[in-house]
């Protein structure tokens, strides 16, 4: 189970010296909490340390309480346009999948076709899976392929039903192969400034874990 990371308490940070300072601190905290709990980065790359931890296809994802979603959107209309970027969430309010539909692709023009590919650290939760299903049903000109590193709560019957509904709505759900992790590394992960691009270094159990999750997904979607 993912471990919840809590913000340090005021006692850990040191109490304010006076009431006025305390009031100022409250205002700052309110401002910070008003911000959406995800980060949108378009055309930039995620830090290598995040990729190596969050995308690792381990069986038990302890401590991995974020979802990283790298996307490629190919819009085919009067002109063909390709855009890419990544979203990151804290599993607090709007998850990365929701953020994509709310901010990156808020509407699908009927005159265009959209081929969207996601590379996600883990598969969507039930609520996000339902939103994906609804969106695909409403937008017949949207094609969505989701490549996931891990399956999220795949043993839960409700989760299995949600994944089946996604597939029935036309979503292609795949487990990331070692080559897919390498693709994300090359296209979405930032390299140290001034250094040559480093080759992707697969972790020891990457192939075995891919096969494990591929078997589980096949059982769910059979």
PDB file of C-alpha atoms in Angstrom:
ATOM      1  CA  UNK A   1       0.000   0.000   0.000  1.00  0.00           C
ATOM      2  CA  UNK A   2       1.271   3.461  -0.840  1.00  0.00           C
ATOM      3  CA  UNK A   3       2.573   5.379   2.119  1.00  0.00           C
ATOM      4  CA  UNK A   4       0.954   8.761   2.654  1.00  0.00           C
ATOM      5  CA  UNK A   5       3.504  11.556   2.786  1.00  0.00           C
ATOM      6  CA  UNK A   6       2.352  14.260   5.163  1.00  0.00           C
ATOM      7  CA  UNK A   7       3.437  17.867   5.222  1.00  0.00           C
ATOM      8  CA  UNK A   8       5.626  18.679   8.261  1.00  0.00           C
ATOM      9  CA  UNK A   9       3.614  20.124  11.148  1.00  0.00           C
ATOM     10  CA  UNK A  10       4.097  23.681  12.377  1.00  0.00           C
ATOM     11  CA  UNK A  11       5.830  22.251  15.442  1.00  0.00           C
ATOM     12  CA  UNK A  12       8.479  20.696  13.216  1.00  0.00           C
ATOM     13  CA  UNK A  13       8.918  23.938  11.313  1.00  0.00           C
ATOM     14  CA  UNK A  14       9.028  26.065  14.457  1.00  0.00           C
ATOM     15  CA  UNK A  15       6.111  28.052  15.887  1.00  0.00           C
ATOM     16  CA  UNK A  16       5.720  31.731  14.890  1.00  0.00           C
ATOM     17  CA  UNK A  17       7.116  34.291  17.341  1.00  0.00           C
ATOM     18  CA  UNK A  18       3.933  36.372  17.474  1.00  0.00           C
ATOM     19  CA  UNK A  19       0.273  36.366  16.415  1.00  0.00           C
ATOM     20  CA  UNK A  20       0.892  38.635  13.417  1.00  0.00           C
ATOM     21  CA  UNK A  21       3.506  36.297  12.018  1.00  0.00           C
ATOM     22  CA  UNK A  22       1.142  33.410  12.671  1.00  0.00           C
ATOM     23  CA  UNK A  23      -1.606  35.139  10.688  1.00  0.00           C
ATOM     24  CA  UNK A  24       0.780  35.721   7.788  1.00  0.00           C
ATOM     25  CA  UNK A  25       1.712  32.049   7.847  1.00  0.00           C
ATOM     26  CA  UNK A  26      -1.968  31.060   7.677  1.00  0.00           C
ATOM     27  CA  UNK A  27      -2.503  33.269   4.628  1.00  0.00           C
ATOM     28  CA  UNK A  28       0.496  31.717   2.871  1.00  0.00           C
ATOM     29  CA  UNK A  29      -0.777  28.241   3.712  1.00  0.00           C
ATOM     30  CA  UNK A  30      -4.221  29.056   2.332  1.00  0.00           C
ATOM     31  CA  UNK A  31      -2.674  30.375  -0.872  1.00  0.00           C
ATOM     32  CA  UNK A  32      -0.620  27.233  -1.270  1.00  0.00           C
ATOM     33  CA  UNK A  33      -3.611  24.972  -0.655  1.00  0.00           C
ATOM     34  CA  UNK A  34      -5.677  26.872  -3.227  1.00  0.00           C
ATOM     35  CA  UNK A  35      -3.269  25.714  -5.931  1.00  0.00           C
ATOM     36  CA  UNK A  36      -4.203  22.549  -7.852  1.00  0.00           C
ATOM     37  CA  UNK A  37      -2.510  19.422  -6.433  1.00  0.00           C
ATOM     38  CA  UNK A  38      -0.810  18.540  -9.700  1.00  0.00           C
ATOM     39  CA  UNK A  39       1.879  20.063 -11.833  1.00  0.00           C
ATOM     40  CA  UNK A  40       1.497  20.578 -15.560  1.00  0.00           C
ATOM     41  CA  UNK A  41       4.700  20.626 -17.555  1.00  0.00           C
ATOM     42  CA  UNK A  42       4.350  20.876 -21.319  1.00  0.00           C
ATOM     43  CA  UNK A  43       7.330  20.376 -23.581  1.00  0.00           C
ATOM     44  CA  UNK A  44       9.662  19.737 -20.634  1.00  0.00           C
ATOM     45  CA  UNK A  45      11.067  16.603 -19.076  1.00  0.00           C
ATOM     46  CA  UNK A  46      10.614  15.084 -15.651  1.00  0.00           C
ATOM     47  CA  UNK A  47      13.635  14.658 -13.359  1.00  0.00           C
ATOM     48  CA  UNK A  48      15.454  11.343 -13.766  1.00  0.00           C
ATOM     49  CA  UNK A  49      15.145  10.579 -10.029  1.00  0.00           C
ATOM     50  CA  UNK A  50      11.333  10.738 -10.292  1.00  0.00           C
ATOM     51  CA  UNK A  51      11.306   8.430 -13.295  1.00  0.00           C
ATOM     52  CA  UNK A  52      13.600   5.859 -11.689  1.00  0.00           C
ATOM     53  CA  UNK A  53      11.422   5.648  -8.552  1.00  0.00           C
ATOM     54  CA  UNK A  54       7.873   6.317  -9.751  1.00  0.00           C
ATOM     55  CA  UNK A  55       7.932   4.343 -13.018  1.00  0.00           C
ATOM     56  CA  UNK A  56       9.659   1.263 -11.637  1.00  0.00           C
ATOM     57  CA  UNK A  57       7.319  -1.669 -12.275  1.00  0.00           C
ATOM     58  CA  UNK A  58       7.550  -3.215  -8.814  1.00  0.00           C
ATOM     59  CA  UNK A  59       4.833  -5.515  -7.478  1.00  0.00           C
ATOM     60  CA  UNK A  60       4.420  -3.585  -4.217  1.00  0.00           C
ATOM     61  CA  UNK A  61       4.414   0.177  -4.786  1.00  0.00           C
ATOM     62  CA  UNK A  62       5.092   1.365  -1.224  1.00  0.00           C
ATOM     63  CA  UNK A  63       5.816   5.092  -1.075  1.00  0.00           C
ATOM     64  CA  UNK A  64       4.768   5.681  -4.676  1.00  0.00           C
ATOM     65  CA  UNK A  65       1.816   7.939  -3.945  1.00  0.00           C
ATOM     66  CA  UNK A  66       2.059  10.012  -7.118  1.00  0.00           C
ATOM     67  CA  UNK A  67       0.945   9.338 -10.671  1.00  0.00           C
ATOM     68  CA  UNK A  68       3.191  10.491 -13.499  1.00  0.00           C
ATOM     69  CA  UNK A  69       1.514  10.694 -16.894  1.00  0.00           C
ATOM     70  CA  UNK A  70       3.572  11.358 -20.022  1.00  0.00           C
ATOM     71  CA  UNK A  71       1.469  12.053 -23.082  1.00  0.00           C
ATOM     72  CA  UNK A  72       1.693  12.340 -26.858  1.00  0.00           C
ATOM     73  CA  UNK A  73      -1.291  13.955 -28.603  1.00  0.00           C
ATOM     74  CA  UNK A  74      -1.521  13.685 -32.393  1.00  0.00           C
ATOM     75  CA  UNK A  75      -4.283  15.928 -33.759  1.00  0.00           C
ATOM     76  CA  UNK A  76      -5.301  15.245 -37.338  1.00  0.00           C
ATOM     77  CA  UNK A  77      -7.425  18.034 -38.801  1.00  0.00           C
ATOM     78  CA  UNK A  78      -6.717  20.679 -41.424  1.00  0.00           C
ATOM     79  CA  UNK A  79      -3.176  20.509 -40.130  1.00  0.00           C
ATOM     80  CA  UNK A  80      -1.512  17.669 -38.237  1.00  0.00           C
ATOM     81  CA  UNK A  81      -0.144  18.769 -34.858  1.00  0.00           C
ATOM     82  CA  UNK A  82       1.762  16.716 -32.287  1.00  0.00           C
ATOM     83  CA  UNK A  83       2.203  17.853 -28.697  1.00  0.00           C
ATOM     84  CA  UNK A  84       3.777  16.152 -25.698  1.00  0.00           C
ATOM     85  CA  UNK A  85       4.442  16.747 -22.025  1.00  0.00           C
ATOM     86  CA  UNK A  86       3.749  15.238 -18.624  1.00  0.00           C
ATOM     87  CA  UNK A  87       1.426  15.609 -15.660  1.00  0.00           C
ATOM     88  CA  UNK A  88       2.118  14.800 -12.055  1.00  0.00           C
ATOM     89  CA  UNK A  89      -0.310  14.494  -9.157  1.00  0.00           C
ATOM     90  CA  UNK A  90      -0.307  13.976  -5.396  1.00  0.00           C
ATOM     91  CA  UNK A  91      -3.411  11.733  -5.291  1.00  0.00           C
ATOM     92  CA  UNK A  92      -5.190  14.504  -3.396  1.00  0.00           C
ATOM     93  CA  UNK A  93      -7.955  15.944  -5.572  1.00  0.00           C
ATOM     94  CA  UNK A  94      -7.543  15.991  -9.348  1.00  0.00           C
ATOM     95  CA  UNK A  95      -5.542  12.994 -10.488  1.00  0.00           C
ATOM     96  CA  UNK A  96      -3.247  13.254 -13.493  1.00  0.00           C
ATOM     97  CA  UNK A  97      -5.769  11.489 -15.753  1.00  0.00           C
ATOM     98  CA  UNK A  98      -8.482  14.016 -14.810  1.00  0.00           C
ATOM     99  CA  UNK A  99      -6.020  16.873 -15.238  1.00  0.00           C
ATOM    100  CA  UNK A 100      -5.280  15.737 -18.779  1.00  0.00           C
ATOM    101  CA  UNK A 101      -8.921  15.963 -19.846  1.00  0.00           C
ATOM    102  CA  UNK A 102      -9.504  19.192 -17.921  1.00  0.00           C
ATOM    103  CA  UNK A 103      -6.438  21.095 -19.104  1.00  0.00           C
ATOM    104  CA  UNK A 104      -4.538  19.417 -21.960  1.00  0.00           C
ATOM    105  CA  UNK A 105      -7.503  18.175 -23.978  1.00  0.00           C
ATOM    106  CA  UNK A 106     -10.574  19.955 -22.531  1.00  0.00           C
ATOM    107  CA  UNK A 107     -12.615  19.340 -25.685  1.00  0.00           C
ATOM    108  CA  UNK A 108     -12.399  17.335 -28.880  1.00  0.00           C
ATOM    109  CA  UNK A 109     -13.382  19.226 -32.014  1.00  0.00           C
ATOM    110  CA  UNK A 110     -15.687  17.082 -34.160  1.00  0.00           C
ATOM    111  CA  UNK A 111     -13.744  18.085 -37.283  1.00  0.00           C
ATOM    112  CA  UNK A 112     -10.489  16.546 -36.016  1.00  0.00           C
ATOM    113  CA  UNK A 113      -9.234  13.115 -34.984  1.00  0.00           C
ATOM    114  CA  UNK A 114      -7.136  12.663 -31.880  1.00  0.00           C
ATOM    115  CA  UNK A 115      -4.656   9.847 -31.341  1.00  0.00           C
ATOM    116  CA  UNK A 116      -3.505  10.022 -27.732  1.00  0.00           C
ATOM    117  CA  UNK A 117      -0.891   7.835 -26.063  1.00  0.00           C
ATOM    118  CA  UNK A 118      -0.231   7.912 -22.329  1.00  0.00           C
ATOM    119  CA  UNK A 119       2.775   6.419 -20.563  1.00  0.00           C
ATOM    120  CA  UNK A 120       1.671   6.228 -16.937  1.00  0.00           C
ATOM    121  CA  UNK A 121       3.471   5.035 -13.810  1.00  0.00           C
ATOM    122  CA  UNK A 122       0.354   3.073 -12.744  1.00  0.00           C
ATOM    123  CA  UNK A 123      -3.094   2.296 -14.121  1.00  0.00           C
ATOM    124  CA  UNK A 124      -5.985   4.635 -13.225  1.00  0.00           C
ATOM    125  CA  UNK A 125      -8.142   4.410 -10.112  1.00  0.00           C
ATOM    126  CA  UNK A 126     -11.849   3.511 -10.477  1.00  0.00           C
ATOM    127  CA  UNK A 127     -12.998   7.150 -10.661  1.00  0.00           C
ATOM    128  CA  UNK A 128     -10.442   8.046 -13.337  1.00  0.00           C
ATOM    129  CA  UNK A 129     -11.185   4.856 -15.274  1.00  0.00           C
ATOM    130  CA  UNK A 130     -14.877   5.788 -15.291  1.00  0.00           C
ATOM    131  CA  UNK A 131     -14.029   9.288 -16.557  1.00  0.00           C
ATOM    132  CA  UNK A 132     -11.905   7.788 -19.346  1.00  0.00           C
ATOM    133  CA  UNK A 133     -14.776   5.464 -20.326  1.00  0.00           C
ATOM    134  CA  UNK A 134     -17.297   8.335 -20.401  1.00  0.00           C
ATOM    135  CA  UNK A 135     -14.944  10.552 -22.430  1.00  0.00           C
ATOM    136  CA  UNK A 136     -14.318   7.865 -25.047  1.00  0.00           C
ATOM    137  CA  UNK A 137     -18.038   7.145 -25.378  1.00  0.00           C
ATOM    138  CA  UNK A 138     -18.779  10.844 -25.949  1.00  0.00           C
ATOM    139  CA  UNK A 139     -15.894  11.438 -28.366  1.00  0.00           C
ATOM    140  CA  UNK A 140     -15.808   8.864 -31.148  1.00  0.00           C
ATOM    141  CA  UNK A 141     -12.979  10.814 -32.820  1.00  0.00           C
ATOM    142  CA  UNK A 142     -10.676  10.176 -29.831  1.00  0.00           C
ATOM    143  CA  UNK A 143      -8.363   7.162 -29.779  1.00  0.00           C
ATOM    144  CA  UNK A 144      -6.584   6.477 -26.496  1.00  0.00           C
ATOM    145  CA  UNK A 145      -3.766   4.028 -25.785  1.00  0.00           C
ATOM    146  CA  UNK A 146      -2.575   3.749 -22.178  1.00  0.00           C
ATOM    147  CA  UNK A 147       0.786   2.168 -21.434  1.00  0.00           C
ATOM    148  CA  UNK A 148       1.149   1.506 -17.685  1.00  0.00           C
ATOM    149  CA  UNK A 149       4.129   0.520 -15.583  1.00  0.00           C
ATOM    150  CA  UNK A 150       2.059  -1.099 -12.814  1.00  0.00           C
ATOM    151  CA  UNK A 151      -1.537  -2.144 -12.197  1.00  0.00           C
ATOM    152  CA  UNK A 152      -3.240  -0.210  -9.401  1.00  0.00           C
ATOM    153  CA  UNK A 153      -5.360  -2.285  -6.949  1.00  0.00           C
ATOM    154  CA  UNK A 154      -5.932  -4.842  -9.704  1.00  0.00           C
ATOM    155  CA  UNK A 155      -7.284  -7.477  -7.272  1.00  0.00           C
ATOM    156  CA  UNK A 156     -10.372  -5.377  -6.432  1.00  0.00           C
ATOM    157  CA  UNK A 157     -13.515  -6.493  -8.360  1.00  0.00           C
ATOM    158  CA  UNK A 158     -14.614  -2.846  -8.802  1.00  0.00           C
ATOM    159  CA  UNK A 159     -11.236  -1.993 -10.321  1.00  0.00           C
ATOM    160  CA  UNK A 160     -11.349  -4.972 -12.671  1.00  0.00           C
ATOM    161  CA  UNK A 161     -14.841  -3.978 -13.842  1.00  0.00           C
ATOM    162  CA  UNK A 162     -13.664  -0.392 -14.471  1.00  0.00           C
ATOM    163  CA  UNK A 163     -10.737  -1.611 -16.601  1.00  0.00           C
ATOM    164  CA  UNK A 164     -13.073  -3.853 -18.621  1.00  0.00           C
ATOM    165  CA  UNK A 165     -15.402  -0.892 -19.221  1.00  0.00           C
ATOM    166  CA  UNK A 166     -12.458   1.168 -20.454  1.00  0.00           C
ATOM    167  CA  UNK A 167     -11.562  -1.493 -22.992  1.00  0.00           C
ATOM    168  CA  UNK A 168     -15.204  -1.845 -24.092  1.00  0.00           C
ATOM    169  CA  UNK A 169     -15.246   1.923 -24.742  1.00  0.00           C
ATOM    170  CA  UNK A 170     -12.255   1.538 -27.093  1.00  0.00           C
ATOM    171  CA  UNK A 171      -9.300   2.221 -24.805  1.00  0.00           C
ATOM    172  CA  UNK A 172      -6.195   0.160 -25.538  1.00  0.00           C
ATOM    173  CA  UNK A 173      -4.601  -0.737 -22.206  1.00  0.00           C
ATOM    174  CA  UNK A 174      -1.072  -2.182 -22.289  1.00  0.00           C
ATOM    175  CA  UNK A 175       1.678  -2.971 -19.787  1.00  0.00           C
ATOM    176  CA  UNK A 176       4.923  -1.125 -20.487  1.00  0.00           C
ATOM    177  CA  UNK A 177       7.667  -3.350 -21.895  1.00  0.00           C
ATOM    178  CA  UNK A 178      11.358  -2.593 -21.230  1.00  0.00           C
ATOM    179  CA  UNK A 179      11.430  -0.849 -24.645  1.00  0.00           C
ATOM    180  CA  UNK A 180       8.567   1.431 -23.538  1.00  0.00           C
ATOM    181  CA  UNK A 181      10.454   2.477 -20.403  1.00  0.00           C
ATOM    182  CA  UNK A 182      13.424   3.240 -22.637  1.00  0.00           C
ATOM    183  CA  UNK A 183      11.186   5.366 -24.894  1.00  0.00           C
ATOM    184  CA  UNK A 184       9.988   7.400 -21.901  1.00  0.00           C
ATOM    185  CA  UNK A 185      13.582   7.795 -20.705  1.00  0.00           C
ATOM    186  CA  UNK A 186      14.683   9.127 -24.075  1.00  0.00           C
ATOM    187  CA  UNK A 187      11.686  11.380 -24.734  1.00  0.00           C
ATOM    188  CA  UNK A 188      10.379  12.544 -21.354  1.00  0.00           C
ATOM    189  CA  UNK A 189      13.263  12.440 -18.859  1.00  0.00           C
ATOM    190  CA  UNK A 190      15.659  15.346 -18.477  1.00  0.00           C
ATOM    191  CA  UNK A 191      19.410  14.774 -18.633  1.00  0.00           C
ATOM    192  CA  UNK A 192      21.990  16.576 -16.536  1.00  0.00           C
ATOM    193  CA  UNK A 193      22.860  19.910 -18.079  1.00  0.00           C
ATOM    194  CA  UNK A 194      26.131  19.871 -19.959  1.00  0.00           C
ATOM    195  CA  UNK A 195      26.275  16.068 -20.068  1.00  0.00           C
ATOM    196  CA  UNK A 196      25.694  13.751 -22.979  1.00  0.00           C
ATOM    197  CA  UNK A 197      22.398  11.877 -22.897  1.00  0.00           C
ATOM    198  CA  UNK A 198      22.789   8.777 -20.758  1.00  0.00           C
ATOM    199  CA  UNK A 199      21.594   5.431 -22.059  1.00  0.00           C
ATOM    200  CA  UNK A 200      18.610   3.860 -20.319  1.00  0.00           C
ATOM    201  CA  UNK A 201      19.745   1.410 -17.637  1.00  0.00           C
ATOM    202  CA  UNK A 202      17.019  -1.204 -17.050  1.00  0.00           C
ATOM    203  CA  UNK A 203      16.614  -2.426 -13.481  1.00  0.00           C
ATOM    204  CA  UNK A 204      17.263  -6.058 -12.671  1.00  0.00           C
ATOM    205  CA  UNK A 205      13.655  -7.344 -12.560  1.00  0.00           C
ATOM    206  CA  UNK A 206      12.148  -5.166 -15.298  1.00  0.00           C
ATOM    207  CA  UNK A 207      11.340  -8.041 -17.702  1.00  0.00           C
ATOM    208  CA  UNK A 208       9.969 -10.369 -14.998  1.00  0.00           C
ATOM    209  CA  UNK A 209       7.740  -7.627 -13.578  1.00  0.00           C
ATOM    210  CA  UNK A 210       6.465  -6.757 -17.061  1.00  0.00           C
ATOM    211  CA  UNK A 211       5.488 -10.395 -17.609  1.00  0.00           C
ATOM    212  CA  UNK A 212       3.849 -10.564 -14.167  1.00  0.00           C
ATOM    213  CA  UNK A 213       1.623  -7.556 -14.847  1.00  0.00           C
ATOM    214  CA  UNK A 214       0.924  -8.601 -18.437  1.00  0.00           C
ATOM    215  CA  UNK A 215      -0.427 -11.935 -17.165  1.00  0.00           C
ATOM    216  CA  UNK A 216      -2.593 -10.197 -14.543  1.00  0.00           C
ATOM    217  CA  UNK A 217      -4.018  -7.787 -17.116  1.00  0.00           C
ATOM    218  CA  UNK A 218      -4.778 -10.637 -19.523  1.00  0.00           C
ATOM    219  CA  UNK A 219      -6.663 -12.447 -16.727  1.00  0.00           C
ATOM    220  CA  UNK A 220      -8.705  -9.314 -15.973  1.00  0.00           C
ATOM    221  CA  UNK A 221      -9.587  -8.527 -19.592  1.00  0.00           C
ATOM    222  CA  UNK A 222     -10.147 -12.081 -20.842  1.00  0.00           C
TER     223      UNK A 222
END
